Short mmCIF file of C-alpha atoms and ligand atoms in Angstrom, two decimals:
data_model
loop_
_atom_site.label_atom_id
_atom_site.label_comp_id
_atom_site.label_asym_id
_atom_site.label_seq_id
_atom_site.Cartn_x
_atom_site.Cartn_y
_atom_site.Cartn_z
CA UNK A 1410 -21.87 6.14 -8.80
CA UNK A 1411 -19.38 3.54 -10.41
CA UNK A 1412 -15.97 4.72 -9.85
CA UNK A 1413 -12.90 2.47 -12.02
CA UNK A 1414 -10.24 2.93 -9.57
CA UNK A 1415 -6.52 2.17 -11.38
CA UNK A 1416 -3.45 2.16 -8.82
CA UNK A 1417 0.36 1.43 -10.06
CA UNK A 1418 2.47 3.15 -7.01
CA UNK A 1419 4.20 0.20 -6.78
CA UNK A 1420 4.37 -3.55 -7.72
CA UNK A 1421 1.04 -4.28 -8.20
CA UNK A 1422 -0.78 -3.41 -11.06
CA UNK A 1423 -4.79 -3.20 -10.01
CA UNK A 1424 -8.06 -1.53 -11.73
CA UNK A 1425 -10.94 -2.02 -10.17
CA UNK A 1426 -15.10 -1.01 -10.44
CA UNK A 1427 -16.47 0.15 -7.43
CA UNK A 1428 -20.26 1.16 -6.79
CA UNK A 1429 -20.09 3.93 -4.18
CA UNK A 1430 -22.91 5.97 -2.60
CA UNK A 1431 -24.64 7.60 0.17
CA UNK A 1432 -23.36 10.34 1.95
CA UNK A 1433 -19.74 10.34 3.77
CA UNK A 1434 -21.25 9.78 7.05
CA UNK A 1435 -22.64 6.50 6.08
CA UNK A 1436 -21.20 5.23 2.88
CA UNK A 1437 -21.80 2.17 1.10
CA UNK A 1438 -19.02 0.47 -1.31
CA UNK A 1439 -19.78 -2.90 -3.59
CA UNK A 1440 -16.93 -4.31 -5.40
CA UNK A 1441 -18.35 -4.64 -9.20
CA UNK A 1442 -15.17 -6.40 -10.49
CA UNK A 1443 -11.70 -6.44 -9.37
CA UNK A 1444 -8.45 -7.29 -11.01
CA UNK A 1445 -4.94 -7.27 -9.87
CA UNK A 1446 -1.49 -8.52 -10.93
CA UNK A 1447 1.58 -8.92 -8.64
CA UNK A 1448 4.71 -8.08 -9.87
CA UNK A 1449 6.54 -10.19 -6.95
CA UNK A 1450 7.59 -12.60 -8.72
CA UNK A 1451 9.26 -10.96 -11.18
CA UNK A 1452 11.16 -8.54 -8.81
CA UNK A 1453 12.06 -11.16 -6.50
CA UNK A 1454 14.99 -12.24 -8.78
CA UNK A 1455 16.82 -8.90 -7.92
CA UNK A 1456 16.02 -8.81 -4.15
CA UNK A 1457 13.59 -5.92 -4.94
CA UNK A 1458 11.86 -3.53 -7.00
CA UNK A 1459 12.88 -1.90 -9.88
CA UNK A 1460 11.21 1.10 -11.00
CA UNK A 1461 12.09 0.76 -14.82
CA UNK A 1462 11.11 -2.79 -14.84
CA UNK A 1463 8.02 -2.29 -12.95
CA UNK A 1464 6.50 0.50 -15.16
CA UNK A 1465 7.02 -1.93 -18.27
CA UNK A 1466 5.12 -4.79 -16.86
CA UNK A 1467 2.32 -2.48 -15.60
CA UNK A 1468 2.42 -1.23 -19.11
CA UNK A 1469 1.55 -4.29 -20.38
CA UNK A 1470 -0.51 -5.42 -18.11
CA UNK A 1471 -3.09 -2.79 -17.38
CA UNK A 1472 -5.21 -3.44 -20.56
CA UNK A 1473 -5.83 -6.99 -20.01
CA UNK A 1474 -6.76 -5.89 -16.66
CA UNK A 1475 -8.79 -3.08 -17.27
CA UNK A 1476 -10.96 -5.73 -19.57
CA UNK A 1477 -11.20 -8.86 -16.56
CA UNK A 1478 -12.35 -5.80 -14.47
CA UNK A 1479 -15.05 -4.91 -17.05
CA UNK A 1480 -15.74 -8.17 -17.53
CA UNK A 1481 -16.25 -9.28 -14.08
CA UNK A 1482 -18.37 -6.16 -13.56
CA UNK A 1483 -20.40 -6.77 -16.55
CA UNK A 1484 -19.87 -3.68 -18.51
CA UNK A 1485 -17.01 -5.15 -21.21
CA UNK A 1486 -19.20 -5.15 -24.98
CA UNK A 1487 -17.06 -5.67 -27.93
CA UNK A 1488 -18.24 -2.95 -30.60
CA UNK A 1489 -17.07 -3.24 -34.24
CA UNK A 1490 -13.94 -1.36 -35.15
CA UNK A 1491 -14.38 2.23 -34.51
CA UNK A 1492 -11.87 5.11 -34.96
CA UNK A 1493 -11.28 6.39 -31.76
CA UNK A 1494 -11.64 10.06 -31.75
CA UNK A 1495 -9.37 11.76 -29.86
CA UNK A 1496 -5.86 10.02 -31.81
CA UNK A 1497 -3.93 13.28 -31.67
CA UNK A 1498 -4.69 13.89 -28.38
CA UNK A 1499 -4.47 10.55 -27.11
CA UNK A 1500 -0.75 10.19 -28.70
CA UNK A 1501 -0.02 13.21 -26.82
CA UNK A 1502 -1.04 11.73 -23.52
CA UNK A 1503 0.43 8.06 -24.14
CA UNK A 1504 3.93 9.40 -26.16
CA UNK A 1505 5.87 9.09 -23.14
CA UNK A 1506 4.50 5.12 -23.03
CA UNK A 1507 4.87 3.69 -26.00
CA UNK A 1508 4.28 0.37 -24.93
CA UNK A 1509 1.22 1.19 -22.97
CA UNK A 1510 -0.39 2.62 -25.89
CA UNK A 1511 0.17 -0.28 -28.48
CA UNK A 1512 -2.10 -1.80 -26.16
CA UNK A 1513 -4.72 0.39 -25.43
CA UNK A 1514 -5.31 1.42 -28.50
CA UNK A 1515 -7.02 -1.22 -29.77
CA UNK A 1516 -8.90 -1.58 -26.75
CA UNK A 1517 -10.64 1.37 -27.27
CA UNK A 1518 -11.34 1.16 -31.05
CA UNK A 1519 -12.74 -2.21 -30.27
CA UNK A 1520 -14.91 -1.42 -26.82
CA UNK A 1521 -17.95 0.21 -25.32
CA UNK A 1522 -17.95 3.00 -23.21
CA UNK A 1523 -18.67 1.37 -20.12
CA UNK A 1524 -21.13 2.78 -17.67
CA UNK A 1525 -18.96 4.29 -15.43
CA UNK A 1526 -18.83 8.02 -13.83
CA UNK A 1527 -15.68 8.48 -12.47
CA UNK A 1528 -11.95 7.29 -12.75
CA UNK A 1529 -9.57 7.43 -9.55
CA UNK A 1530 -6.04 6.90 -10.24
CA UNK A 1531 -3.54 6.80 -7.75
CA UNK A 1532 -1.03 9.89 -8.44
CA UNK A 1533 1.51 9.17 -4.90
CA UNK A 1534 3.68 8.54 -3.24
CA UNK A 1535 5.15 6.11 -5.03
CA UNK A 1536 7.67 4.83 -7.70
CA UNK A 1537 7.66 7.89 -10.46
CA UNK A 1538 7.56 5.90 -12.98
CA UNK A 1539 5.43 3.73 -12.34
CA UNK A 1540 2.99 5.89 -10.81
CA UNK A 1541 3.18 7.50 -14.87
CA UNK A 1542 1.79 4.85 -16.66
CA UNK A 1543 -1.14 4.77 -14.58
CA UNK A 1544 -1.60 8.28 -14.92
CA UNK A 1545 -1.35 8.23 -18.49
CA UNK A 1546 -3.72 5.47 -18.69
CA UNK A 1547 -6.60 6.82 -16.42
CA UNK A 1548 -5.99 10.01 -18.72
CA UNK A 1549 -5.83 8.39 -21.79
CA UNK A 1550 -9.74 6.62 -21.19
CA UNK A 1551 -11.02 9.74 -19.64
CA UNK A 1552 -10.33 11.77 -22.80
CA UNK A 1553 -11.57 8.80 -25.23
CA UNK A 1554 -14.72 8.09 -23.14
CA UNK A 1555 -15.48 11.66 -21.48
CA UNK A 1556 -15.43 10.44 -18.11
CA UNK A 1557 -13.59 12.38 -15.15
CA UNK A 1558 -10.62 11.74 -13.84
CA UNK A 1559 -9.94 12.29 -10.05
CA UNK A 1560 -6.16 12.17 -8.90
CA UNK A 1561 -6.20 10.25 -5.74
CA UNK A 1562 -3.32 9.84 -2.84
CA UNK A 1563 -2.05 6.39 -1.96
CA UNK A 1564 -1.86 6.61 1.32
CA UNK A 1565 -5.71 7.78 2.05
CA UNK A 1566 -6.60 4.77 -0.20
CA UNK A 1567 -4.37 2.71 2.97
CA UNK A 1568 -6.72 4.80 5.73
CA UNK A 1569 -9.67 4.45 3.92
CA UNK A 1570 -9.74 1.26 2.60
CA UNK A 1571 -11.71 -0.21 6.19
CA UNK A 1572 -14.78 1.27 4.34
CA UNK A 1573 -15.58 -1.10 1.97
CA UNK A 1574 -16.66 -2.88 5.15
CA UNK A 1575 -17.21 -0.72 8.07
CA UNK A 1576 -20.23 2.02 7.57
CA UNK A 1577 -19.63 4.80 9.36
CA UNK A 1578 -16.14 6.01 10.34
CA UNK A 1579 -15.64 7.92 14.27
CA UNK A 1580 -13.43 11.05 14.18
CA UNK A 1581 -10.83 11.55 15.32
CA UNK A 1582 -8.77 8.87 13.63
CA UNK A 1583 -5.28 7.99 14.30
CA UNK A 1584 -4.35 5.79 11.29
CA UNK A 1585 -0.88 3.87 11.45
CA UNK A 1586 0.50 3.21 8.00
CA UNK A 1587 3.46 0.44 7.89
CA UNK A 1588 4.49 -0.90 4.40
CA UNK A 1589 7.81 -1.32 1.92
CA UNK A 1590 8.28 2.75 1.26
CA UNK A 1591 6.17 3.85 4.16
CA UNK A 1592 6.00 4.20 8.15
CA UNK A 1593 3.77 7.19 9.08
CA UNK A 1594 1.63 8.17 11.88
CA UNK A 1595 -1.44 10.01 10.57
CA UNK A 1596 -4.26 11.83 12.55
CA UNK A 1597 -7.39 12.74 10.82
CA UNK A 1598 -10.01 14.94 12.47
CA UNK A 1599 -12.34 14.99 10.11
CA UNK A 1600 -13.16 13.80 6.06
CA UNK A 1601 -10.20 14.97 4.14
CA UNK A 1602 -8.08 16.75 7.18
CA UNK A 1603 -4.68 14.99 7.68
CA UNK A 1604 -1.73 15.60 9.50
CA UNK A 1605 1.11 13.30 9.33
CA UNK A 1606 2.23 13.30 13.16
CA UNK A 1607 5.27 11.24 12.69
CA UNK A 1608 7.59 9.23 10.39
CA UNK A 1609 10.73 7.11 9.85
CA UNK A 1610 13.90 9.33 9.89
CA UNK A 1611 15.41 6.55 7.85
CA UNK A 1612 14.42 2.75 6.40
CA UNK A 1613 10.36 2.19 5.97
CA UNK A 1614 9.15 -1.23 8.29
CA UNK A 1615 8.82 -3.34 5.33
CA UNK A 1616 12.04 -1.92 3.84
CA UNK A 1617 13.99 -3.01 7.54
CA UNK A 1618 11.99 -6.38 7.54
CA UNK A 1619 12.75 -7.02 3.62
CA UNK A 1620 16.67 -5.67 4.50
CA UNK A 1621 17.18 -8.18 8.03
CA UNK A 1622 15.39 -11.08 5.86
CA UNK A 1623 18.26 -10.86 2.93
CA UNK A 1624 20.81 -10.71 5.92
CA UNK A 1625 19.68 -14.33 7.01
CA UNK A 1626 19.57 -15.42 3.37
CA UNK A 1627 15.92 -15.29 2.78
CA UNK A 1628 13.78 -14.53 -0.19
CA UNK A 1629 12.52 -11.10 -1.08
CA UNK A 1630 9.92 -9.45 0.11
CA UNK A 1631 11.12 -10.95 3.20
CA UNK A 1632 7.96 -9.40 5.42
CA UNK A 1633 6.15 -12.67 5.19
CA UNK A 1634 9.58 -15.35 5.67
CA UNK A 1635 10.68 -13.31 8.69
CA UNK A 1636 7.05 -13.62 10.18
CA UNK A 1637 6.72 -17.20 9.35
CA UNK A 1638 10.36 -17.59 11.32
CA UNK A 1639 9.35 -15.95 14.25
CA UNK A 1640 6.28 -17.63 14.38
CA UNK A 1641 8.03 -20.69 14.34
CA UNK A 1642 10.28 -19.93 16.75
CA UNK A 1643 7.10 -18.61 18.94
CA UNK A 1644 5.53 -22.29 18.70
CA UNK A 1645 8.75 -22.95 20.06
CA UNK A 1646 9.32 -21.22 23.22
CA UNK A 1647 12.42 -20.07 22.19
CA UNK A 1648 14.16 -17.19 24.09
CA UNK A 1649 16.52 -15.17 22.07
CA UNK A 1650 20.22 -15.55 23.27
CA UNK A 1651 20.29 -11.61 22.55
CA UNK A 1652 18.66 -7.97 22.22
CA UNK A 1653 18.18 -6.22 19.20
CA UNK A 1654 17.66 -2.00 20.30
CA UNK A 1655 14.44 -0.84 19.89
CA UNK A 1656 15.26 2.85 18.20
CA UNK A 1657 13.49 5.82 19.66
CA UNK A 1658 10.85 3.99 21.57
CA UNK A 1659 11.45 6.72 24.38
CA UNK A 1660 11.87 9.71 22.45
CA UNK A 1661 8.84 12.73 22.65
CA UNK A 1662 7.84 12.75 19.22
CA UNK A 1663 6.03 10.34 17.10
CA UNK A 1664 8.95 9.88 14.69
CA UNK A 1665 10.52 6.32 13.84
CA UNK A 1666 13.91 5.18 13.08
CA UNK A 1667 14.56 1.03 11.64
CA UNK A 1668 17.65 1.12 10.18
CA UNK A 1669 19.78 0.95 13.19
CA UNK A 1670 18.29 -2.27 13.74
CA UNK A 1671 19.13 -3.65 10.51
CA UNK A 1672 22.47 -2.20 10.90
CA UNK A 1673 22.65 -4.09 14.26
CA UNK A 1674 21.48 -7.36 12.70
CA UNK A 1675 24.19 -7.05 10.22
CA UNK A 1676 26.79 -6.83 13.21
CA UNK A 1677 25.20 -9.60 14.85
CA UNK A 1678 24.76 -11.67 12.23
CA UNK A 1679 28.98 -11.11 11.02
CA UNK A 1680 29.71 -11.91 14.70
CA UNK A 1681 27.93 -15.37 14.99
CA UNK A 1682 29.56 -16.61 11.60
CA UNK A 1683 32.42 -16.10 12.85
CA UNK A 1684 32.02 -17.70 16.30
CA UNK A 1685 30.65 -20.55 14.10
CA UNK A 1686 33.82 -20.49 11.91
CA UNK A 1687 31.37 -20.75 8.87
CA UNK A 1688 28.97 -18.94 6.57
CA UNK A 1689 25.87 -19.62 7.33
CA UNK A 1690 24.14 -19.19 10.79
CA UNK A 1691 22.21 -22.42 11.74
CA UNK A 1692 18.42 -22.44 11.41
CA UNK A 1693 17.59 -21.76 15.40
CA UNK A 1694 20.19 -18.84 14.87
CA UNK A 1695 17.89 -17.58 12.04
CA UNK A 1696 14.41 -18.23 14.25
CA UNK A 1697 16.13 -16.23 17.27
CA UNK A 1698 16.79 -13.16 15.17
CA UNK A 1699 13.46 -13.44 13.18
CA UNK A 1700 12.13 -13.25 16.53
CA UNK A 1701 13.70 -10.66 18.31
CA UNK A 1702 13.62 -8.31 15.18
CA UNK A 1703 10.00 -8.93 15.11
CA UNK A 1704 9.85 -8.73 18.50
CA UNK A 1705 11.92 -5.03 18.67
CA UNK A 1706 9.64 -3.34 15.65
CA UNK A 1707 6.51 -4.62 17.12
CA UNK A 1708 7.15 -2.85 20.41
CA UNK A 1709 8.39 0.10 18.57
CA UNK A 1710 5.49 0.54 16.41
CA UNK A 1711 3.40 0.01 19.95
CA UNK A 1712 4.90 2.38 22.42
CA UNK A 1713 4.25 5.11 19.86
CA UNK A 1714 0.68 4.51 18.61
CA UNK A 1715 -0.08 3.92 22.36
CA UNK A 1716 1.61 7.17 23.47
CA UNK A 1717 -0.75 8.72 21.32
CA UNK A 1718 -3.23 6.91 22.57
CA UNK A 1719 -3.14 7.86 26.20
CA UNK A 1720 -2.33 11.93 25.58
CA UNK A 1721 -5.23 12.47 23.21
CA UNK A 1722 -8.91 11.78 22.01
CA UNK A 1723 -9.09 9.00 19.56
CA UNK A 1724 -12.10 6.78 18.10
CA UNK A 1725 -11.12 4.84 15.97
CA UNK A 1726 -7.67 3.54 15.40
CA UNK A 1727 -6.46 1.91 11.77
CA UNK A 1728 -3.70 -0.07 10.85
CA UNK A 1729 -2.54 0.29 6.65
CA UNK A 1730 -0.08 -0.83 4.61
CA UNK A 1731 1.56 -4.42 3.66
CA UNK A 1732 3.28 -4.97 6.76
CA UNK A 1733 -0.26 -5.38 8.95
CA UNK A 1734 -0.42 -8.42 7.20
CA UNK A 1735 1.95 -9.50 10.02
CA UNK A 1736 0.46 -11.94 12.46
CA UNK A 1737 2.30 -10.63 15.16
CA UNK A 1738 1.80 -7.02 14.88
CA UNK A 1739 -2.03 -7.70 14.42
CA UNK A 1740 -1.83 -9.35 17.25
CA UNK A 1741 -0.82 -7.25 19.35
CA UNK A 1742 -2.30 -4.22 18.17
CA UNK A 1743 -5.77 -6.13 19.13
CA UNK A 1744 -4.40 -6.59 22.50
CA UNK A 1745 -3.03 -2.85 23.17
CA UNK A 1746 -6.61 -2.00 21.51
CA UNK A 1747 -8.85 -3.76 24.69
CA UNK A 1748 -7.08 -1.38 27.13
CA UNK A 1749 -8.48 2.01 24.97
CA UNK A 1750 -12.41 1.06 25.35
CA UNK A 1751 -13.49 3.88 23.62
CA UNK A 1752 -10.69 3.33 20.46
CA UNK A 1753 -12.47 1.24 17.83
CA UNK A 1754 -9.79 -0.58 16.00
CA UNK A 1755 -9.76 -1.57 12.24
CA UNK A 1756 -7.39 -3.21 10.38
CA UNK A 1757 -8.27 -4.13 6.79
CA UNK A 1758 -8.23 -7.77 5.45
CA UNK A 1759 -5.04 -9.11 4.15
CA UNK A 1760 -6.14 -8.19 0.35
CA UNK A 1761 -7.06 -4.62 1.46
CA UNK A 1762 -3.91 -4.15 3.14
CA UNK A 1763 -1.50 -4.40 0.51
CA UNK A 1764 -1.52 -2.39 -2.92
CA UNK A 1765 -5.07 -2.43 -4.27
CA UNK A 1766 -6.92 -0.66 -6.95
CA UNK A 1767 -10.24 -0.43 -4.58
CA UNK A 1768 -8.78 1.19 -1.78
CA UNK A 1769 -7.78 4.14 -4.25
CA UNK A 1770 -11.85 4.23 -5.79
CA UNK A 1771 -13.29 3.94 -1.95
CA UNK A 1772 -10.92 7.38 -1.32
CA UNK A 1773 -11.36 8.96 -4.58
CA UNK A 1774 -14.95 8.88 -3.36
CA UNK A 1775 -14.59 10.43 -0.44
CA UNK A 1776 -12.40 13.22 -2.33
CA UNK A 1777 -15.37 13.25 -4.93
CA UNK A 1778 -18.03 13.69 -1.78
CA UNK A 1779 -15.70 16.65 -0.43
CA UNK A 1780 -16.28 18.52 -3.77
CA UNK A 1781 -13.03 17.85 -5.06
CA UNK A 1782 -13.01 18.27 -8.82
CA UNK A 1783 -11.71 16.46 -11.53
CA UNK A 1784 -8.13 17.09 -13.35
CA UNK A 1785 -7.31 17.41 -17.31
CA UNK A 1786 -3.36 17.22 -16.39
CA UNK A 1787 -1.97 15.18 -13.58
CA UNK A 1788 1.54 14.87 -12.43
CA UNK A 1789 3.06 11.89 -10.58
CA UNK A 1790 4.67 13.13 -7.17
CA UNK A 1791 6.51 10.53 -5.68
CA UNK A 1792 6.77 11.91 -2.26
CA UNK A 1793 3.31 12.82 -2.18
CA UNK A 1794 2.43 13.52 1.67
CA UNK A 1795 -1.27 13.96 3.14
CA UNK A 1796 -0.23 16.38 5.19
CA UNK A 1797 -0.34 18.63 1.75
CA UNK A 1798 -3.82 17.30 1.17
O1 LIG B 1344 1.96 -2.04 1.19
P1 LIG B 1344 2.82 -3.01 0.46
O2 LIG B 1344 2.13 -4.20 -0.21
O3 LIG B 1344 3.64 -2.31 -0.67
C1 LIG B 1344 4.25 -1.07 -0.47
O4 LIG B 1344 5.39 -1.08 0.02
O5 LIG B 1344 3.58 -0.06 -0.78
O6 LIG B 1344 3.93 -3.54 1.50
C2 LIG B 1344 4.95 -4.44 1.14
C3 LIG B 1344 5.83 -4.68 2.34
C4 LIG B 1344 7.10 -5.46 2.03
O7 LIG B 1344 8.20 -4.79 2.60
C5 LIG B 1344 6.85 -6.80 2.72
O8 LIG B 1344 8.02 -7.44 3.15
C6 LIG B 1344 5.98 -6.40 3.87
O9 LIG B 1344 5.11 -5.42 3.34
N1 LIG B 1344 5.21 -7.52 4.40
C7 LIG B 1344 5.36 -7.99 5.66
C8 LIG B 1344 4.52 -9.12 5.76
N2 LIG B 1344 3.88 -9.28 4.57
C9 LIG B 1344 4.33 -8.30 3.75
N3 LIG B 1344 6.12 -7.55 6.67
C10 LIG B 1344 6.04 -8.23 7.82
N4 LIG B 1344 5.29 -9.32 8.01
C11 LIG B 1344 4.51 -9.80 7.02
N5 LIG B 1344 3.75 -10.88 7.22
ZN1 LIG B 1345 0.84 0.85 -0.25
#
């Protein structure tokens, strides 16, 4: 079946069209066309994201990218101008996004139904509003072309998203998910059966990594300039002149806690400027607490995925989310991973791991496998968890 997956959780607008079949024991996934526009940029100005700015831009931008997906799939036809014949209803659905629909509407009066069977938008966690506008699009073309519409949860599209290149998933699965709004611990047993085992208490990994890297002055998101720092300062050999703590590495649960290592940074960082008697910290200051930061979280996120490891059964292990893009966390999960010989590990590529549009069609498949059916209304629910799946 061909599956146009549409995600907007965040700052990335994506829609996708995947070709997914055989059964869910042996699945097979083909990327038919794939477009995606970061809103990065744009946010980076403010130090972060803004959900009122990003719904706008993915409002404008999910036509144009619903038609490079067609396109690179092979399914966009230009048809002579047609009434499209659901207006009232459609209004109804697109009232709330008024610039959405001065888009889309003449998208659909001017295009073929494509030949797809089933549309997957992502309905959480995420930004509210932003998670909307998808909504309201994926429910918008449903209704015009009579195709399904399958509500689909972010953080499964994270899990899943290995798929598109693995063919056959071992159960039990411990999944880690690290990114900007998340930092969960995630066990399922079998298709469709999660249980979130543990979470941050306070500040996501991305959101602590994004908060130390404005501390030392750096550009938002500041994931990838605090990684690039510490590597540096890796190539180095340098030895931190400090500790950063590493928050609840000891505790029983499976539970996480980062912003009391931000919050140390901050009282670090105030007491070197002023033993410098200046305002800036010099640039081996910087690489020593890019290091050690990276350093604490990396052993944090470690202890607990290998506590888990060592107390109970798990194939295959699975690292999610923007902040495995991280050299050094991938690095040493893959070590930690070659003492578990029966744990298979896999961590997507570097465009699976952050927000994409086929991660949310590969688990809208799955969903679609597991007999899930198709919705007329869908609501946006920010805190979405798995657990409730
Ligand atoms: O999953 P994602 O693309 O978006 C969501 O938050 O859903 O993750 C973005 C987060 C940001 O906080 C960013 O700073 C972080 O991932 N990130 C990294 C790296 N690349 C991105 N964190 C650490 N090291 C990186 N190399
Ligand atoms: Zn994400």
């Amino acid at each position: 079946m061909k599956i146009l997956g549409i995600e907007t959780s965040c700052d990335e607008t994506a829609v996708c069209v995947v070709e997914a079949g055989g059964p869910q024991f042996e699945p097979g996934f083909k990327v038919l066309g794939n477009a995606l526009f970061s809103q990065i940029a744009i946010h980076a100005q403010y130090g972060g994201v803004f959900p009122g700015l990003a719904k706008r831009e993915h409002a404008k931008n999910l036509t144009p990218l619903l038609e490079n997906a067609l396109t690179d799939a092979g399914m966009f036809k230009k048809i002579d101008h047609t009434e499209i014949s659901h207006t009232a209803e459609l209004e109804k659905i697109l009232s709330r996004e008024i610039d959405l629909f001065s888009h889309l509407k003449p998208f659909l009066e001017t295009t073929q139904k494509p030949d797809i069977d089933a549309i997957a938008v992502t309905a959480g966690p995420g930004l509210e509003p932003a998670l909307w506008v998808g909504i309201s699009f994926a429910l918008a073309i449903g209704k015009e072309w009579n195709i399904p519409v399958y509500p689909t949860n972010h953080m499964a599209g994270h899990i899943l998203s290995p798929l598109l290149e693995q063919n056959v998933l071992e159960f039990p699965v411990l999944a880690l998910l690290i990114s900007g709004g998340h930092t969960e611990l995630v066990t399922m047993e079998s298709w469709m059966k999660y249980k979130v085992i543990g979470q941050t208490r306070d500040d996501a990994v991305g959101e602590a990594f994004d908060k130390v890297a404005r501390l030392l002055s750096l550009p938002y998101p500041g994931g990838p300039e605090i990684s690039r720092l510490a590597g540096e300062a890796r190539e180095k050999n340098i030895t931190p002149s400090f500790s950063l703590p590493r928050p609840m590495i000891k505790t029983p649960d499976y539970d996480f806690s980062f912003s009391g290592i931000k919050t140390a940074v901050l009282y670090l960082v105030k007491k070197i400027k002023e033993d410098n008697k200046s305002d800036e910290l010099t640039e081996q200051q910087k690489l020593e607490i890019a290091l050690e930061f990276e350093t604490a979280v990396t052993d944090v996120l470690l202890a607990k995925t290998k506590k888990y490891l060592e107390g109970n059964e798990v194939k295959t292990l699975i690292l999610g989310g923007g902040v495995t893009a991280n050299k050094n966390i991938r690095e040493a999960f893959t070590e930690m991973a070659t003492q578990f010989l029966s744990t298979k590990l896999l961590i997507p590529t570097k465009d699976l791991s952050t927000d994409n549009a086929v991660m949310i069609a590969i688990a809208s498949y799955f969903d679609i496998q597991s007999g899930k059916q198709p919705a007329t209304a869908i609501s946006a629910k920010g805190n979405m968890s798995l657990s409730d799946e």
